[in-house]
Tab-separated table of C-alpha atoms in Angstrom:
chain	number	residue	atom	x	y	z
A	159	UNK	CA	66.011	33.064	85.470
A	160	UNK	CA	69.307	31.296	85.348
A	161	UNK	CA	71.355	29.873	88.026
A	162	UNK	CA	73.305	32.562	89.867
A	163	UNK	CA	70.589	34.997	89.957
A	164	UNK	CA	71.807	38.568	90.689
A	165	UNK	CA	69.080	40.980	92.138
A	166	UNK	CA	69.667	44.855	92.159
A	167	UNK	CA	68.127	46.761	95.007
A	168	UNK	CA	66.593	49.785	93.964
A	169	UNK	CA	65.408	52.572	96.639
A	170	UNK	CA	65.829	56.119	97.888
A	171	UNK	CA	69.550	56.934	98.817
A	172	UNK	CA	69.919	60.759	99.005
A	173	UNK	CA	67.550	62.935	100.958
A	174	UNK	CA	67.362	66.817	100.984
A	175	UNK	CA	66.732	66.584	104.681
A	176	UNK	CA	70.157	65.662	105.528
A	177	UNK	CA	72.598	62.846	106.278
A	178	UNK	CA	70.611	61.245	109.068
A	179	UNK	CA	67.946	60.605	106.543
A	180	UNK	CA	70.405	59.132	104.080
A	181	UNK	CA	71.904	56.826	106.722
A	182	UNK	CA	68.215	55.700	107.174
A	183	UNK	CA	67.887	54.802	103.347
A	184	UNK	CA	71.082	53.112	103.356
A	185	UNK	CA	70.067	51.000	106.596
A	186	UNK	CA	66.602	50.224	105.030
A	187	UNK	CA	68.381	48.838	101.770
A	188	UNK	CA	70.978	47.058	103.826
A	189	UNK	CA	68.058	45.131	106.016
A	190	UNK	CA	66.374	43.908	102.904
A	191	UNK	CA	69.349	43.258	101.100
A	192	UNK	CA	70.376	40.771	104.187
A	193	UNK	CA	67.038	39.020	103.982
A	194	UNK	CA	67.638	38.244	100.085
A	195	UNK	CA	71.134	37.011	101.126
A	196	UNK	CA	69.749	34.796	104.021
A	197	UNK	CA	67.447	33.218	101.469
A	198	UNK	CA	70.721	32.405	99.209
A	199	UNK	CA	70.079	35.010	96.489
A	200	UNK	CA	72.987	37.256	95.208
A	201	UNK	CA	72.321	40.779	95.458
A	202	UNK	CA	73.846	44.173	94.272
A	203	UNK	CA	72.978	47.077	96.702
A	204	UNK	CA	74.419	50.350	95.409
A	205	UNK	CA	73.400	51.994	98.834
A	206	UNK	CA	76.239	50.136	100.258
A	207	UNK	CA	78.680	50.054	97.152
A	208	UNK	CA	78.467	54.064	97.511
A	209	UNK	CA	77.956	54.523	101.031
A	210	UNK	CA	80.033	57.536	102.377
A	211	UNK	CA	80.993	58.588	98.796
A	212	UNK	CA	78.963	61.535	98.381
A	213	UNK	CA	80.831	64.241	96.442
A	214	UNK	CA	83.610	61.667	95.183
A	215	UNK	CA	82.024	61.748	91.753
A	216	UNK	CA	79.099	63.516	90.425
A	217	UNK	CA	75.480	62.215	90.834
A	218	UNK	CA	75.333	61.516	87.084
A	219	UNK	CA	78.264	59.384	87.414
A	220	UNK	CA	76.880	57.368	90.213
A	221	UNK	CA	73.706	56.831	88.177
A	222	UNK	CA	75.545	55.788	85.109
A	223	UNK	CA	77.589	53.248	87.035
A	224	UNK	CA	74.541	51.927	88.685
A	225	UNK	CA	72.977	51.543	85.219
A	226	UNK	CA	75.961	49.411	84.359
A	227	UNK	CA	75.592	47.343	87.238
A	228	UNK	CA	71.924	46.954	86.667
A	229	UNK	CA	72.457	45.769	83.088
A	230	UNK	CA	74.348	42.553	84.463
A	231	UNK	CA	71.450	41.695	87.049
A	232	UNK	CA	68.432	39.542	86.382
A	233	UNK	CA	66.026	41.143	88.538
A	234	UNK	CA	65.514	44.634	90.175
A	235	UNK	CA	63.905	44.657	93.614
A	236	UNK	CA	62.152	48.135	94.627
A	237	UNK	CA	62.050	48.856	98.129
A	238	UNK	CA	59.586	51.351	99.865
A	239	UNK	CA	60.133	54.763	98.940
A	240	UNK	CA	61.386	54.212	95.662
A	241	UNK	CA	58.792	56.004	93.840
A	242	UNK	CA	60.170	59.562	95.333
A	243	UNK	CA	63.717	58.749	94.182
A	244	UNK	CA	64.799	60.086	90.776
A	245	UNK	CA	67.685	57.589	90.618
A	246	UNK	CA	65.394	54.386	91.609
A	247	UNK	CA	62.793	55.587	88.889
A	248	UNK	CA	65.473	55.574	86.261
A	249	UNK	CA	66.737	52.288	87.341
A	250	UNK	CA	63.115	50.747	87.199
A	251	UNK	CA	62.490	52.518	83.801
A	252	UNK	CA	65.713	50.919	82.654
A	253	UNK	CA	64.995	47.568	83.838
A	254	UNK	CA	61.738	47.502	82.249
A	255	UNK	CA	62.994	48.700	78.929
A	256	UNK	CA	65.535	46.060	78.930
A	257	UNK	CA	63.591	42.997	80.017
A	258	UNK	CA	65.086	42.886	83.522
A	259	UNK	CA	62.271	41.424	85.767
A	260	UNK	CA	61.027	44.152	88.272
A	261	UNK	CA	59.976	42.937	91.830
A	262	UNK	CA	58.398	45.012	94.656
A	263	UNK	CA	59.218	44.533	98.271
A	264	UNK	CA	57.733	43.035	100.122
A	265	UNK	CA	54.884	41.991	97.864
A	266	UNK	CA	57.207	39.819	96.026
A	267	UNK	CA	57.873	37.353	98.703
A	268	UNK	CA	56.641	34.257	97.077
A	269	UNK	CA	58.687	34.988	93.997
A	270	UNK	CA	61.767	35.553	95.745
A	271	UNK	CA	61.121	32.161	97.546
A	272	UNK	CA	60.708	30.900	94.225
A	273	UNK	CA	64.007	32.078	93.016
A	274	UNK	CA	65.858	30.852	96.118
A	275	UNK	CA	64.149	27.423	95.465
A	276	UNK	CA	65.241	27.383	91.856
A	277	UNK	CA	68.849	28.277	92.894
A	278	UNK	CA	68.893	25.390	95.432
A	279	UNK	CA	67.653	22.978	92.809
A	280	UNK	CA	70.272	24.270	90.446
A	281	UNK	CA	72.948	23.956	93.020
A	282	UNK	CA	71.870	20.544	94.022
A	283	UNK	CA	71.956	19.506	90.317
A	284	UNK	CA	75.447	21.119	89.791
A	285	UNK	CA	76.793	19.203	93.039
A	286	UNK	CA	75.061	15.834	91.674
A	287	UNK	CA	76.743	16.341	88.272
A	288	UNK	CA	80.257	17.225	90.126
A	289	UNK	CA	79.984	14.014	92.017
A	290	UNK	CA	78.912	12.103	88.893
A	291	UNK	CA	82.048	13.474	87.223
A	292	UNK	CA	84.233	12.813	90.303
A	293	UNK	CA	83.062	9.105	90.026
A	294	UNK	CA	83.872	9.110	86.505
A	295	UNK	CA	87.224	10.184	86.947
A	296	UNK	CA	88.180	7.837	89.925
A	297	UNK	CA	86.890	5.016	87.805
A	298	UNK	CA	88.955	6.230	84.940
A	299	UNK	CA	92.025	6.458	87.272
A	300	UNK	CA	91.459	2.998	88.657
A	301	UNK	CA	91.040	1.529	85.062
A	302	UNK	CA	94.521	3.142	84.263
A	303	UNK	CA	96.147	1.836	87.174
A	304	UNK	CA	94.802	-1.876	86.297
A	305	UNK	CA	96.018	-1.173	82.690
A	306	UNK	CA	99.491	-0.331	84.136
A	307	UNK	CA	99.462	-3.367	86.584
A	308	UNK	CA	98.609	-5.470	83.834
A	309	UNK	CA	101.173	-4.136	81.371
A	310	UNK	CA	103.985	-4.621	84.013
A	311	UNK	CA	102.792	-8.296	84.790
A	312	UNK	CA	102.862	-9.122	81.157
């Protein structure tokens, strides 16, 4: 995966038993999302994106928009209960058909640590390159000032 990995969180959202269960599904996704964020991994959590929006648009429109977001992600992380979710099942199927890595929580912790390490290494290389570029720019500026002084003195 490239620097800037974005992981899509897939799991149950709606629940026929009622709003309390929906909130529990959202909370479960939120807790796992936070774990990834603490590792330095960027996430897209549709549970939080659409929280309290039931009925604002159709379920089909939500799923279509989620698939658009998923298409921009590098990996999909399934959370417990995803198998019972029609929406999450569609997301997993889409990811598999389009070469998006599918990970399963919590079994994927080693892979997530690897992603986090790769991100830290990539960030370190970017910072190193930025410092090198800054050094080159400072040297070039010093050379210009020296040339100006030499030209003024001549």
